[in-house]
CSV table of N, CA and C in Angstrom, one decimal:
chain,number,residue,atom,x,y,z
A,10,MET,N,112.5,93.0,105.4
A,10,MET,CA,113.2,94.0,104.3
A,10,MET,C,112.4,94.8,103.7
A,11,PHE,N,112.8,96.2,103.4
A,11,PHE,CA,112.0,97.2,102.9
A,11,PHE,C,112.6,97.8,101.8
A,12,LYS,N,111.8,98.2,100.7
A,12,LYS,CA,112.4,98.5,99.4
A,12,LYS,C,112.0,99.7,99.4
A,13,VAL,N,112.5,100.9,99.3
A,13,VAL,CA,112.4,102.3,99.3
A,13,VAL,C,112.6,102.8,97.6
A,14,LEU,N,111.6,103.4,97.4
A,14,LEU,CA,111.3,104.4,96.3
A,14,LEU,C,110.9,105.8,96.3
A,15,MET,N,111.7,106.5,95.7
A,15,MET,CA,111.5,107.8,95.7
A,15,MET,C,110.7,108.5,94.6
A,16,SER,N,109.6,109.3,95.1
A,16,SER,CA,108.8,109.9,94.1
A,16,SER,C,108.3,111.1,94.3
A,17,LYS,N,108.6,112.3,93.6
A,17,LYS,CA,108.2,113.6,93.8
A,17,LYS,C,108.3,114.1,95.2
A,18,GLY,N,109.7,113.9,95.8
A,18,GLY,CA,110.0,114.5,97.0
A,18,GLY,C,109.5,113.8,98.2
A,19,ALA,N,108.8,112.3,98.0
A,19,ALA,CA,108.5,111.5,98.9
A,19,ALA,C,109.0,110.1,98.7
A,20,ALA,N,109.2,109.4,100.2
A,20,ALA,CA,109.6,108.0,99.9
A,20,ALA,C,108.6,107.0,100.0
A,21,ARG,N,108.8,106.1,98.9
A,21,ARG,CA,107.5,105.1,99.3
A,21,ARG,C,108.3,103.7,99.5
A,22,VAL,N,107.9,103.3,100.4
A,22,VAL,CA,108.8,102.0,101.1
A,22,VAL,C,107.4,100.9,100.7
A,23,SER,N,108.0,99.8,100.1
A,23,SER,CA,107.2,98.6,99.7
A,23,SER,C,107.9,97.3,100.8
A,24,MET,N,107.0,96.7,101.6
A,24,MET,CA,107.6,96.1,102.5
A,24,MET,C,107.8,94.7,101.8
A,25,ALA,N,108.9,93.9,101.7
A,25,ALA,CA,109.4,93.0,100.8
A,25,ALA,C,109.4,93.1,99.5
A,26,GLY,N,108.9,94.2,99.1
A,26,GLY,CA,109.0,94.5,97.5
A,26,GLY,C,107.6,94.0,97.0
A,27,VAL,N,106.7,93.5,98.0
A,27,VAL,CA,105.4,93.0,97.4
A,27,VAL,C,104.4,93.9,96.8
A,28,MET,N,104.4,95.3,97.7
A,28,MET,CA,103.5,96.5,97.1
A,28,MET,C,104.0,97.0,95.9
A,29,ALA,N,105.1,96.7,95.1
A,29,ALA,CA,105.6,97.8,94.2
A,29,ALA,C,104.8,97.5,93.0
A,30,ALA,N,104.1,96.6,92.9
A,30,ALA,CA,102.9,96.4,91.7
A,30,ALA,C,101.9,97.3,91.8
A,31,LEU,N,101.7,97.7,92.9
A,31,LEU,CA,100.3,98.5,93.4
A,31,LEU,C,100.4,99.9,92.9
A,32,ALA,N,99.6,100.5,91.9
A,32,ALA,CA,99.7,101.8,91.6
A,32,ALA,C,98.9,102.7,92.5
A,33,PHE,N,99.9,103.9,93.3
A,33,PHE,CA,99.4,104.6,94.1
A,33,PHE,C,99.7,106.1,93.7
A,34,GLN,N,98.9,106.9,93.4
A,34,GLN,CA,98.7,108.3,93.0
A,34,GLN,C,98.7,109.2,94.3
A,35,ALA,N,100.2,109.9,94.5
A,35,ALA,CA,100.2,110.6,95.7
A,35,ALA,C,99.4,111.8,95.3
A,36,THR,N,98.4,112.5,96.2
A,36,THR,CA,97.9,113.6,96.1
A,36,THR,C,98.3,114.6,97.0
A,37,PRO,N,97.8,115.8,96.9
A,37,PRO,CA,98.1,117.0,97.7
A,37,PRO,C,97.6,116.7,99.1
A,38,GLY,N,98.3,116.6,100.2
A,38,GLY,CA,97.4,116.3,101.5
A,38,GLY,C,98.0,114.9,101.7
A,39,PHE,N,97.4,114.2,102.7
A,39,PHE,CA,97.7,113.0,102.9
A,39,PHE,C,96.6,112.0,102.2
A,40,ALA,N,97.0,110.8,102.2
A,40,ALA,CA,96.3,109.9,101.3
A,40,ALA,C,94.5,110.2,101.4
A,41,GLN,N,93.9,110.0,100.2
A,41,GLN,CA,92.7,110.0,100.1
A,41,GLN,C,92.1,108.7,100.4
A,42,THR,N,91.0,108.7,101.0
A,42,THR,CA,90.3,107.1,101.2
A,42,THR,C,89.2,106.8,100.9
A,43,GLU,N,88.9,105.5,101.2
A,43,GLU,CA,87.4,104.7,100.6
A,43,GLU,C,87.3,104.3,101.9
A,44,GLY,N,86.2,104.4,102.7
A,44,GLY,CA,86.1,104.0,104.1
A,44,GLY,C,86.0,104.5,104.9
A,45,PRO,N,86.3,104.1,106.1
A,45,PRO,CA,86.5,105.0,107.5
A,45,PRO,C,87.3,106.3,107.1
A,46,ASP,N,87.2,107.3,108.0
A,46,ASP,CA,88.3,108.3,108.2
A,46,ASP,C,89.5,108.1,108.5
A,47,PRO,N,90.4,108.7,108.1
A,47,PRO,CA,91.8,108.0,108.5
A,47,PRO,C,92.2,108.4,109.8
A,48,LEU,N,92.8,107.3,110.3
A,48,LEU,CA,93.4,107.1,111.8
A,48,LEU,C,94.7,108.0,111.8
A,49,LYS,N,95.1,108.7,112.9
A,49,LYS,CA,96.3,109.5,113.2
A,49,LYS,C,97.1,109.0,114.4
A,50,ILE,N,98.1,108.9,114.0
A,50,ILE,CA,99.3,108.3,115.4
A,50,ILE,C,100.1,109.8,115.3
A,51,TYR,N,100.2,110.4,116.5
A,51,TYR,CA,101.4,111.2,116.9
A,51,TYR,C,102.4,111.1,117.4
A,52,PHE,N,103.8,111.8,117.2
A,52,PHE,CA,104.9,111.5,117.5
A,52,PHE,C,105.2,112.7,118.4
A,53,GLN,N,106.1,112.2,119.3
A,53,GLN,CA,107.0,113.6,120.0
A,53,GLN,C,108.0,114.0,119.1
A,54,THR,N,108.8,115.2,119.2
A,54,THR,CA,109.9,115.6,118.3
A,54,THR,C,110.9,114.3,118.4
A,55,ASN,N,111.3,114.1,117.0
A,55,ASN,CA,112.3,113.4,116.5
A,55,ASN,C,112.4,112.0,117.1
A,56,SER,N,111.0,111.4,117.6
A,56,SER,CA,110.7,110.1,117.8
A,56,SER,C,110.3,109.2,116.6
A,57,ARG,N,110.4,108.0,117.0
A,57,ARG,CA,109.8,107.0,116.1
A,57,ARG,C,109.3,106.2,116.7
A,58,THR,N,109.1,106.4,118.1
A,58,THR,CA,108.3,105.4,119.2
A,58,THR,C,106.7,105.6,119.1
A,59,VAL,N,105.8,104.8,119.1
A,59,VAL,CA,104.4,104.7,119.1
A,59,VAL,C,104.3,104.8,120.5
A,60,SER,N,103.5,105.9,120.8
A,60,SER,CA,103.0,106.1,122.5
A,60,SER,C,102.0,104.9,122.7
A,61,ASP,N,101.5,104.9,124.1
A,61,ASP,CA,100.6,104.1,124.3
A,61,ASP,C,99.2,104.5,123.9
A,62,GLU,N,98.6,106.0,123.7
A,62,GLU,CA,97.8,106.3,122.9
A,62,GLU,C,97.8,105.8,121.3
A,63,GLY,N,98.8,105.9,120.6
A,63,GLY,CA,99.0,105.1,119.4
A,63,GLY,C,98.8,103.7,119.5
A,64,GLN,N,99.3,103.0,120.5
A,64,GLN,CA,99.0,101.7,120.6
A,64,GLN,C,97.6,101.4,120.1
A,65,GLU,N,96.7,102.4,121.1
A,65,GLU,CA,95.1,101.8,121.2
A,65,GLU,C,94.7,102.4,119.4
A,66,THR,N,95.2,103.3,118.9
A,66,THR,CA,95.0,103.7,117.8
A,66,THR,C,95.4,102.5,116.7
A,67,LEU,N,96.3,102.0,116.8
A,67,LEU,CA,96.7,100.7,116.0
A,67,LEU,C,95.8,99.7,116.3
A,68,ASP,N,95.2,99.4,117.5
A,68,ASP,CA,94.3,98.3,117.7
A,68,ASP,C,92.9,98.6,117.1
A,69,GLN,N,92.6,100.0,117.0
A,69,GLN,CA,91.6,100.2,116.3
A,69,GLN,C,91.7,100.1,114.5
A,70,ALA,N,92.7,100.5,114.1
A,70,ALA,CA,93.2,100.0,112.7
A,70,ALA,C,92.8,98.7,112.2
A,71,ALA,N,93.5,97.8,113.2
A,71,ALA,CA,93.7,96.4,112.9
A,71,ALA,C,92.1,96.1,112.9
A,72,ARG,N,91.4,96.6,113.8
A,72,ARG,CA,89.6,96.1,114.0
A,72,ARG,C,89.0,96.4,112.6
A,73,LEU,N,89.3,97.6,112.3
A,73,LEU,CA,88.8,98.5,111.1
A,73,LEU,C,89.1,97.6,109.8
A,74,PHE,N,90.5,97.3,110.0
A,74,PHE,CA,90.9,96.4,108.6
A,74,PHE,C,90.2,95.1,108.4
A,75,ARG,N,90.3,94.6,109.5
A,75,ARG,CA,89.5,93.2,109.6
A,75,ARG,C,88.1,93.5,109.3
A,76,ASP,N,87.4,94.2,109.6
A,76,ASP,CA,85.9,94.5,109.4
A,76,ASP,C,85.7,95.0,107.7
A,77,GLY,N,86.7,95.7,107.3
A,77,GLY,CA,86.4,96.3,105.9
A,77,GLY,C,87.0,95.8,104.9
A,78,ASN,N,87.9,94.9,105.1
A,78,ASN,CA,88.7,94.2,104.1
A,78,ASN,C,89.3,95.1,102.9
A,79,PRO,N,89.9,95.9,103.3
A,79,PRO,CA,90.3,97.0,102.1
A,79,PRO,C,91.3,96.3,101.0
A,80,ILE,N,91.5,96.6,99.9
A,80,ILE,CA,92.7,96.3,99.3
A,80,ILE,C,93.9,96.4,99.8
A,81,VAL,N,94.1,97.8,100.1
A,81,VAL,CA,95.3,98.0,100.9
A,81,VAL,C,95.4,99.2,101.7
A,82,MET,N,96.1,99.0,103.0
A,82,MET,CA,95.9,100.0,104.1
A,82,MET,C,97.1,101.0,103.9
A,83,ILE,N,97.1,102.2,103.9
A,83,ILE,CA,98.2,103.1,103.5
A,83,ILE,C,98.7,103.8,104.5
A,84,VAL,N,100.0,103.8,104.8
A,84,VAL,CA,100.6,104.0,106.4
A,84,VAL,C,101.3,105.0,105.7
A,85,ALA,N,101.1,106.4,105.8
A,85,ALA,CA,101.8,107.7,105.5
A,85,ALA,C,102.4,108.2,106.7
A,86,GLY,N,103.5,108.8,106.9
A,86,GLY,CA,104.2,109.4,107.8
A,86,GLY,C,104.7,110.8,107.4
A,87,GLY,N,104.7,111.7,108.4
A,87,GLY,CA,105.1,113.1,108.2
A,87,GLY,C,105.7,114.0,109.5
A,88,THR,N,106.2,114.9,109.2
A,88,THR,CA,107.2,115.6,110.0
A,88,THR,C,106.9,117.1,110.0
A,89,ASP,N,107.3,117.6,111.3
A,89,ASP,CA,106.9,119.2,111.1
A,89,ASP,C,108.4,119.7,110.4
A,90,THR,N,108.2,120.8,110.4
A,90,THR,CA,109.4,121.4,109.4
A,90,THR,C,110.5,121.8,110.1
A,91,VAL,N,111.0,121.5,111.1
A,91,VAL,CA,112.4,121.6,112.0
A,91,VAL,C,113.0,120.5,111.7
A,92,GLY,N,114.5,121.1,111.2
A,92,GLY,CA,115.5,120.2,110.5
A,92,GLY,C,115.5,120.0,109.1
A,93,ALA,N,116.7,119.3,108.7
A,93,ALA,CA,116.7,119.1,107.0
A,93,ALA,C,115.8,118.2,106.3
A,94,PRO,N,115.7,119.0,105.2
A,94,PRO,CA,114.7,117.9,104.5
A,94,PRO,C,114.9,116.4,104.4
A,95,GLU,N,116.0,116.2,104.0
A,95,GLU,CA,116.6,114.5,104.1
A,95,GLU,C,116.3,114.0,105.4
A,96,TYR,N,116.5,114.7,106.3
A,96,TYR,CA,116.6,114.3,107.7
A,96,TYR,C,115.1,114.0,107.9
A,97,ASN,N,114.3,114.7,107.7
A,97,ASN,CA,112.7,114.6,108.2
A,97,ASN,C,112.1,113.9,107.2
A,98,LEU,N,112.5,113.3,105.9
A,98,LEU,CA,112.1,112.4,105.0
A,98,LEU,C,112.3,110.9,105.4
A,99,GLN,N,113.3,110.9,106.1
A,99,GLN,CA,114.0,109.6,106.8
A,99,GLN,C,113.0,109.3,108.1
A,100,LEU,N,112.9,110.3,108.6
A,100,LEU,CA,112.2,110.3,110.0
A,100,LEU,C,110.9,109.9,109.7
A,101,SER,N,110.4,110.6,108.7
A,101,SER,CA,108.9,110.1,108.2
A,101,SER,C,108.4,108.9,108.1
A,102,LEU,N,109.7,108.5,107.3
A,102,LEU,CA,109.5,106.9,106.8
A,102,LEU,C,109.6,106.0,107.8
A,103,ASP,N,110.6,106.3,108.9
A,103,ASP,CA,111.0,105.7,110.0
A,103,ASP,C,109.5,105.4,110.9
A,104,ARG,N,109.1,106.4,111.0
A,104,ARG,CA,107.6,106.7,111.9
A,104,ARG,C,106.6,105.7,111.2
A,105,ALA,N,106.4,105.7,109.9
A,105,ALA,CA,105.7,105.0,109.0
A,105,ALA,C,106.0,103.4,109.2
A,106,GLN,N,107.3,103.1,109.2
A,106,GLN,CA,107.5,101.8,109.1
A,106,GLN,C,107.5,101.2,110.6
A,107,ALA,N,107.5,102.3,111.8
A,107,ALA,CA,107.3,101.5,112.8
A,107,ALA,C,105.9,101.4,113.4
A,108,VAL,N,105.1,102.2,112.7
A,108,VAL,CA,103.5,101.6,112.7
A,108,VAL,C,103.1,100.5,111.8
A,109,ALA,N,103.6,100.4,110.6
A,109,ALA,CA,103.2,99.2,109.5
A,109,ALA,C,104.0,97.8,110.5
A,110,GLY,N,104.9,97.9,111.0
A,110,GLY,CA,105.4,96.8,111.9
A,110,GLY,C,104.6,96.6,113.2
A,111,GLN,N,103.9,97.4,113.4
A,111,GLN,CA,102.8,97.2,115.0
A,111,GLN,C,101.7,96.4,114.2
A,112,LEU,N,101.4,96.9,113.0
A,112,LEU,CA,100.1,96.5,112.2
A,112,LEU,C,100.2,94.9,111.8
A,113,VAL,N,101.6,94.7,111.4
A,113,VAL,CA,101.7,93.3,111.0
A,113,VAL,C,101.6,92.5,112.1
A,114,ALA,N,102.2,93.2,113.7
A,114,ALA,CA,102.3,92.5,114.7
A,114,ALA,C,100.9,92.2,115.2
A,115,ARG,N,99.7,93.0,114.6
A,115,ARG,CA,98.4,92.7,115.1
A,115,ARG,C,97.8,91.9,113.7
A,116,GLY,N,98.2,91.4,112.8
A,116,GLY,CA,97.9,90.3,112.0
A,116,GLY,C,97.5,90.8,110.6
A,117,ILE,N,97.6,92.2,110.6
A,117,ILE,CA,97.5,92.7,109.0
A,117,ILE,C,98.7,92.2,108.3
A,118,PRO,N,98.0,91.4,107.1
A,118,PRO,CA,99.2,91.0,105.9
A,118,PRO,C,100.2,92.1,105.4
A,119,VAL,N,101.4,91.7,105.6
A,119,VAL,CA,102.3,92.9,105.2
A,119,VAL,C,102.2,93.3,103.4
A,120,ASP,N,101.5,92.1,102.7
A,120,ASP,CA,101.4,92.4,101.2
A,120,ASP,C,100.0,93.4,101.2
A,121,ARG,N,99.5,94.0,102.2
A,121,ARG,CA,98.2,94.8,102.1
A,121,ARG,C,98.4,96.2,102.6
A,122,LEU,N,99.8,96.5,102.9
A,122,LEU,CA,100.3,97.5,103.6
A,122,LEU,C,101.1,98.4,102.4
A,123,GLN,N,100.7,99.6,102.4
A,123,GLN,CA,101.7,100.4,101.8
A,123,GLN,C,102.2,101.6,102.6
A,124,VAL,N,103.8,101.7,102.7
A,124,VAL,CA,104.2,102.6,103.3
A,124,VAL,C,104.9,103.6,103.1
A,125,LEU,N,104.4,105.2,103.3
A,125,LEU,CA,105.4,106.1,102.4
A,125,LEU,C,105.8,107.0,103.7
A,126,GLY,N,106.8,107.6,103.4
A,126,GLY,CA,107.5,108.6,104.0
A,126,GLY,C,107.3,110.1,103.2
A,127,ARG,N,106.6,111.0,103.8
A,127,ARG,CA,106.7,112.3,103.3
A,127,ARG,C,107.3,113.3,103.7
A,128,GLY,N,107.8,113.5,104.7
A,128,GLY,CA,108.9,114.2,105.5
A,128,GLY,C,108.0,115.5,105.8
A,129,ALA,N,108.4,116.8,105.5
A,129,ALA,CA,107.5,118.2,105.4
A,129,ALA,C,106.9,118.4,104.4
A,130,SER,N,106.8,117.4,103.3
A,130,SER,CA,106.3,117.9,102.1
A,130,SER,C,105.0,118.1,102.0
A,131,GLU,N,104.4,117.4,102.7
A,131,GLU,CA,102.7,117.4,102.7
A,131,GLU,C,102.4,117.6,103.9
A,132,LEU,N,102.3,118.9,104.6
A,132,LEU,CA,102.1,119.2,105.9
A,132,LEU,C,100.3,119.2,106.2
A,133,ILE,N,100.0,118.6,107.6
A,133,ILE,CA,98.5,118.5,107.9
A,133,ILE,C,98.4,120.1,108.2
A,134,VAL,N,99.1,120.8,109.0
A,134,VAL,CA,99.1,122.4,109.3
A,134,VAL,C,100.2,123.1,108.5
A,135,LYS,N,99.9,123.8,107.4
A,135,LYS,CA,101.0,124.7,106.9
A,135,LYS,C,101.4,125.5,107.7
A,136,THR,N,103.1,125.4,108.1
A,136,THR,CA,103.7,126.3,108.6
A,136,THR,C,105.0,126.9,107.9
A,137,GLU,N,105.9,127.8,108.3
A,137,GLU,CA,107.0,128.0,107.9
A,137,GLU,C,108.1,127.3,108.2
A,138,ASP,N,109.4,127.3,107.7
A,138,ASP,CA,110.3,126.4,108.0
A,138,ASP,C,110.8,126.6,109.3
A,139,ASN,N,111.2,125.4,110.1
A,139,ASN,CA,111.9,125.4,111.5
A,139,ASN,C,110.7,125.7,112.3
A,140,VAL,N,109.3,125.5,111.9
A,140,VAL,CA,108.2,125.6,113.1
A,140,VAL,C,107.9,124.1,113.6
A,141,GLU,N,107.9,124.4,115.0
A,141,GLU,CA,107.5,123.1,115.6
A,141,GLU,C,106.1,122.8,115.4
A,142,ASN,N,105.4,121.8,115.2
A,142,ASN,CA,103.8,121.6,115.2
A,142,ASN,C,103.7,120.2,115.4
A,143,PRO,N,102.9,119.8,116.4
A,143,PRO,CA,102.8,118.5,116.7
A,143,PRO,C,101.6,118.0,115.9
A,144,ASP,N,100.9,118.7,115.3
A,144,ASP,CA,100.0,118.0,114.2
A,144,ASP,C,100.8,117.6,113.2
A,145,ASN,N,101.7,118.0,112.9
A,145,ASN,CA,102.5,117.5,111.6
A,145,ASN,C,103.5,116.2,111.9
A,146,ARG,N,103.6,116.1,113.1
A,146,ARG,CA,104.6,115.0,113.3
A,146,ARG,C,103.5,113.8,113.8
A,147,VAL,N,103.1,113.0,112.7
A,147,VAL,CA,101.9,112.2,112.3
A,147,VAL,C,102.2,111.2,111.1
A,148,VAL,N,101.9,109.9,111.9
A,148,VAL,CA,101.4,109.0,110.9
A,148,VAL,C,100.1,108.8,110.6
A,149,GLU,N,99.4,108.7,109.5
A,149,GLU,CA,98.0,108.8,109.1
A,149,GLU,C,97.9,107.5,108.5
A,150,ILE,N,96.8,106.7,108.8
A,150,ILE,CA,96.4,105.3,108.2
A,150,ILE,C,95.3,105.6,107.6
A,151,SER,N,95.0,105.1,106.2
A,151,SER,CA,94.2,105.1,105.4
A,151,SER,C,93.7,103.8,104.6
A,152,TRP,N,92.5,103.7,103.9
A,152,TRP,CA,92.3,102.6,103.1
A,152,TRP,C,91.9,103.0,101.8
A,153,ARG,N,92.2,102.0,101.0
A,153,ARG,CA,91.4,102.0,99.5
A,153,ARG,C,91.5,100.7,99.1
């Protein structure tokens, strides 16, 4: 079960409501980290499916989590600017949830994940509306 909270144009999801107590201040761009550089998993247009390459990145993320034992792993989804903002927000959240589910399957405790959907509100590469950009169709995994 996922609990969705809306804040400043971004959706926050708390798996099983556990992470609601954790404070998170959204910053411009994707989540700031302490520790390893953020890992990125890219998606095809309108896709919520993690690619084979993305699966390898998830394996790496699980190893880094176990080695570093951070307080929380932040899973932040994004989209390009093609489509309605509401659709992109939901798509980014779906992507982040798909990645989070794969992390849980790899042994990451659900109560240590914070899942966010940002739609096209915080682009990796700034573009005009209705511009396809694969660098923005991403879920970024970071730690704090």
